Amino acid sequence: MAVTLPALPYAIDALAPHISKETLEFHHGKHHNAYVTNLNNLIKDTDLDKADLETIIKTVSADATKAGHFNNAAQIWNHTFYWNSMKPNGGGKPTGDLLKKIEADFGSYDEFAAQFKTAATTQFGSGWAWLVLENGKLKVTKTGNADLPMVHGQKAILTIDVWEHAYYIDFRNRRPDYISTFLEHLANWDFAAANLG
Ligand code: MN3
């Protein structure tokens, strides 16, 4: 059972003008797809060949000899989660139980947004910023390269990819503008609320 590249949850031009069709053609069609190809080559004819993606990630995460497996598997999971963390006409303040939970755990939506922007801006080099649930409480974290919440006892709620390939075509070096655009126009709070359960 090979791992497959999931389709984007919206049309390839649906996030424009914020994230262009060209960015998604490269980011989904080339980068995400390459992680799928790489992982399938690594697990071919091994015990992991029939495992699902989360099982592969958790199985190899503590094995230093399988860093290539981990990086490719985790990046497949991270990117699928990231596509779902955005939607056309998203962003702004969440509503309902998710907003109440954010206000309870951060003090206010603005405080959450400030922490999320800081984490995403200050992740040095490639990586991700996350809204996660840990021990029943929401918090903001950042991870380097392919690292992800599920191997740190956290449940992912929402993420932004801050690898340069995520924003360089549309925002050049202006990572802070990309992060603000994500929060104001793209964040999929319906997805986040569903992850909160
Ligand atoms: Mn990426």
Short mmCIF file of C-alpha atoms and ligand atoms in Angstrom, two decimals:
data_model
loop_
_atom_site.label_atom_id
_atom_site.label_comp_id
_atom_site.label_asym_id
_atom_site.label_seq_id
_atom_site.Cartn_x
_atom_site.Cartn_y
_atom_site.Cartn_z
CA MET A 1 0.00 0.00 0.00
CA ALA A 2 1.80 3.07 -1.19
CA VAL A 3 1.31 6.46 0.40
CA THR A 4 -0.55 8.79 -1.98
CA LEU A 5 -0.63 12.55 -2.54
CA PRO A 6 -4.00 13.85 -1.33
CA ALA A 7 -5.79 16.30 -3.61
CA LEU A 8 -6.01 19.90 -2.43
CA PRO A 9 -9.29 20.51 -0.56
CA TYR A 10 -10.07 23.44 -2.94
CA ALA A 11 -9.32 24.51 -6.51
CA ILE A 12 -5.67 25.31 -7.21
CA ASP A 13 -6.49 29.00 -7.76
CA ALA A 14 -8.97 29.25 -4.85
CA LEU A 15 -6.60 30.97 -2.39
CA ALA A 16 -5.63 33.74 -4.84
CA PRO A 17 -4.79 36.56 -4.61
CA HIS A 18 -3.29 35.71 -1.21
CA ILE A 19 -1.59 32.47 -2.23
CA SER A 20 -1.28 32.13 -5.98
CA LYS A 21 -2.00 29.22 -8.28
CA GLU A 22 1.73 29.20 -9.10
CA THR A 23 2.66 28.74 -5.44
CA LEU A 24 0.23 25.84 -5.07
CA GLU A 25 1.42 24.25 -8.32
CA PHE A 26 4.95 24.15 -6.90
CA HIS A 27 4.11 23.62 -3.24
CA HIS A 28 1.52 20.86 -3.69
CA GLY A 29 2.48 19.52 -7.11
CA LYS A 30 6.26 19.50 -6.65
CA HIS A 31 7.28 19.77 -2.97
CA HIS A 32 4.46 17.76 -1.35
CA ASN A 33 4.53 15.26 -4.19
CA ALA A 34 8.30 14.79 -3.85
CA TYR A 35 7.91 13.82 -0.18
CA VAL A 36 5.37 11.17 -1.25
CA THR A 37 7.71 9.80 -3.94
CA ASN A 38 10.69 9.80 -1.55
CA LEU A 39 8.82 8.00 1.24
CA ASN A 40 7.42 5.36 -1.10
CA ASN A 41 10.95 4.65 -2.35
CA LEU A 42 12.20 4.33 1.26
CA ILE A 43 9.45 1.97 2.47
CA LYS A 44 9.19 -0.17 -0.66
CA ASP A 45 9.51 -3.87 0.23
CA THR A 46 9.94 -3.13 3.97
CA ASP A 47 7.72 -3.75 7.00
CA LEU A 48 6.49 -0.16 6.79
CA ASP A 49 5.13 -0.67 3.29
CA LYS A 50 1.66 -1.54 4.61
CA ALA A 51 1.56 0.91 7.52
CA ASP A 52 -0.49 4.10 7.50
CA LEU A 53 1.25 7.47 7.61
CA GLU A 54 0.80 8.18 11.34
CA THR A 55 2.09 4.73 12.21
CA ILE A 56 5.15 5.29 10.02
CA ILE A 57 5.84 8.68 11.64
CA LYS A 58 5.53 7.31 15.19
CA THR A 59 7.53 4.17 14.38
CA VAL A 60 10.56 5.98 12.94
CA SER A 61 10.51 9.19 15.02
CA ALA A 62 12.93 7.94 17.69
CA ASP A 63 15.19 6.03 15.27
CA ALA A 64 18.18 8.15 14.22
CA THR A 65 18.93 5.75 11.38
CA LYS A 66 15.53 6.52 9.85
CA ALA A 67 15.73 10.33 9.69
CA GLY A 68 14.96 10.25 5.98
CA HIS A 69 11.81 8.22 6.62
CA PHE A 70 10.74 10.61 9.38
CA ASN A 71 11.41 13.79 7.42
CA ASN A 72 9.48 12.66 4.35
CA ALA A 73 6.60 11.03 6.24
CA ALA A 74 6.18 13.97 8.61
CA GLN A 75 6.31 16.46 5.74
CA ILE A 76 3.54 14.56 3.94
CA TRP A 77 1.38 14.75 7.07
CA ASN A 78 2.29 18.40 7.76
CA HIS A 79 1.42 19.54 4.25
CA THR A 80 -1.93 17.74 4.16
CA PHE A 81 -2.73 19.35 7.52
CA TYR A 82 -1.60 22.76 6.23
CA TRP A 83 -3.82 22.63 3.10
CA ASN A 84 -6.76 21.95 5.39
CA SER A 85 -5.70 24.75 7.74
CA MET A 86 -6.61 27.25 4.99
CA LYS A 87 -9.75 27.95 2.97
CA PRO A 88 -10.94 30.63 0.56
CA ASN A 89 -12.44 33.57 2.50
CA GLY A 90 -11.08 32.20 5.76
CA GLY A 91 -9.25 34.05 8.49
CA GLY A 92 -10.43 36.60 10.99
CA LYS A 93 -11.66 35.70 14.41
CA PRO A 94 -13.08 32.22 15.02
CA THR A 95 -16.51 31.82 16.60
CA GLY A 96 -18.35 29.55 19.00
CA ASP A 97 -16.67 27.06 21.28
CA LEU A 98 -13.27 27.49 19.61
CA LEU A 99 -13.27 31.24 20.32
CA LYS A 100 -14.32 30.58 23.91
CA LYS A 101 -11.49 28.06 24.32
CA ILE A 102 -8.95 30.48 22.79
CA GLU A 103 -10.13 33.26 25.13
CA ALA A 104 -9.99 30.92 28.14
CA ASP A 105 -6.47 29.65 27.38
CA PHE A 106 -4.81 32.77 25.91
CA GLY A 107 -6.82 35.56 27.54
CA SER A 108 -8.01 36.93 24.19
CA TYR A 109 -7.97 36.22 20.45
CA ASP A 110 -5.51 39.09 19.99
CA GLU A 111 -3.10 37.48 22.44
CA PHE A 112 -3.35 34.17 20.55
CA ALA A 113 -2.74 35.98 17.24
CA ALA A 114 0.28 37.80 18.67
CA GLN A 115 1.81 34.56 19.95
CA PHE A 116 1.12 32.77 16.66
CA LYS A 117 2.72 35.58 14.63
CA THR A 118 5.76 35.64 16.90
CA ALA A 119 6.23 31.86 16.71
CA ALA A 120 5.88 31.82 12.91
CA THR A 121 8.15 34.83 12.45
CA THR A 122 10.88 33.66 14.81
CA GLN A 123 11.08 30.02 13.65
CA PHE A 124 14.68 30.27 12.42
CA GLY A 125 15.01 28.72 8.99
CA SER A 126 12.51 26.14 7.79
CA GLY A 127 9.64 24.89 9.91
CA TRP A 128 6.10 25.31 11.12
CA ALA A 129 4.05 27.26 13.67
CA TRP A 130 1.12 25.50 15.31
CA LEU A 131 -1.94 25.91 17.46
CA VAL A 132 -1.95 22.70 19.50
CA LEU A 133 -3.86 21.09 22.35
CA GLU A 134 -1.63 19.84 25.18
CA ASN A 135 -3.05 18.42 28.42
CA GLY A 136 -6.42 19.94 27.57
CA LYS A 137 -5.05 23.42 26.98
CA LEU A 138 -4.47 25.33 23.75
CA LYS A 139 -0.97 26.67 23.16
CA VAL A 140 1.17 28.01 20.31
CA THR A 141 4.33 26.15 19.35
CA LYS A 142 6.87 26.11 16.54
CA THR A 143 8.84 23.20 15.10
CA GLY A 144 11.92 23.00 12.87
CA ASN A 145 12.06 21.29 9.49
CA ALA A 146 9.62 18.33 9.51
CA ASP A 147 9.07 18.07 13.27
CA LEU A 148 5.41 17.93 14.35
CA PRO A 149 3.15 17.94 17.44
CA MET A 150 2.14 14.26 17.40
CA VAL A 151 5.62 13.17 18.52
CA HIS A 152 5.55 15.68 21.41
CA GLY A 153 2.31 14.51 23.05
CA GLN A 154 0.32 17.34 21.44
CA LYS A 155 -2.73 17.35 19.15
CA ALA A 156 -2.42 19.66 16.15
CA ILE A 157 -5.31 22.12 15.73
CA LEU A 158 -4.01 24.49 13.00
CA THR A 159 -0.69 25.11 11.25
CA ILE A 160 1.19 27.48 8.98
CA ASP A 161 4.13 26.36 6.84
CA VAL A 162 7.00 28.85 7.15
CA TRP A 163 9.46 27.11 4.84
CA GLU A 164 10.46 29.70 2.23
CA HIS A 165 8.82 27.64 -0.54
CA ALA A 166 5.45 28.39 1.09
CA TYR A 167 5.65 32.14 0.53
CA TYR A 168 8.60 33.16 -1.64
CA ILE A 169 6.71 33.37 -4.96
CA ASP A 170 3.93 35.56 -3.51
CA PHE A 171 5.64 37.43 -0.69
CA ARG A 172 9.36 37.15 -1.52
CA ASN A 173 11.25 37.60 1.77
CA ARG A 174 8.28 39.18 3.60
CA ARG A 175 7.43 36.27 5.90
CA PRO A 176 5.56 38.53 8.39
CA ASP A 177 3.17 39.67 5.61
CA TYR A 178 2.47 36.04 4.68
CA ILE A 179 1.71 35.24 8.33
CA SER A 180 -0.64 38.22 8.70
CA THR A 181 -2.39 37.26 5.44
CA PHE A 182 -2.83 33.70 6.73
CA LEU A 183 -4.54 34.95 9.90
CA GLU A 184 -6.63 37.63 8.20
CA HIS A 185 -7.73 35.85 5.01
CA LEU A 186 -6.96 32.13 5.01
CA ALA A 187 -7.12 30.38 8.41
CA ASN A 188 -9.75 27.61 8.34
CA TRP A 189 -11.38 27.87 11.76
CA ASP A 190 -13.97 25.21 10.82
CA PHE A 191 -11.09 22.73 10.45
CA ALA A 192 -9.53 23.91 13.71
CA ALA A 193 -12.85 23.57 15.55
CA ALA A 194 -13.29 20.04 14.20
CA ASN A 195 -9.79 19.14 15.43
CA LEU A 196 -10.64 20.52 18.87
CA GLY A 197 -13.45 17.93 18.94
MN MN3 B 1 5.98 23.32 2.50
#
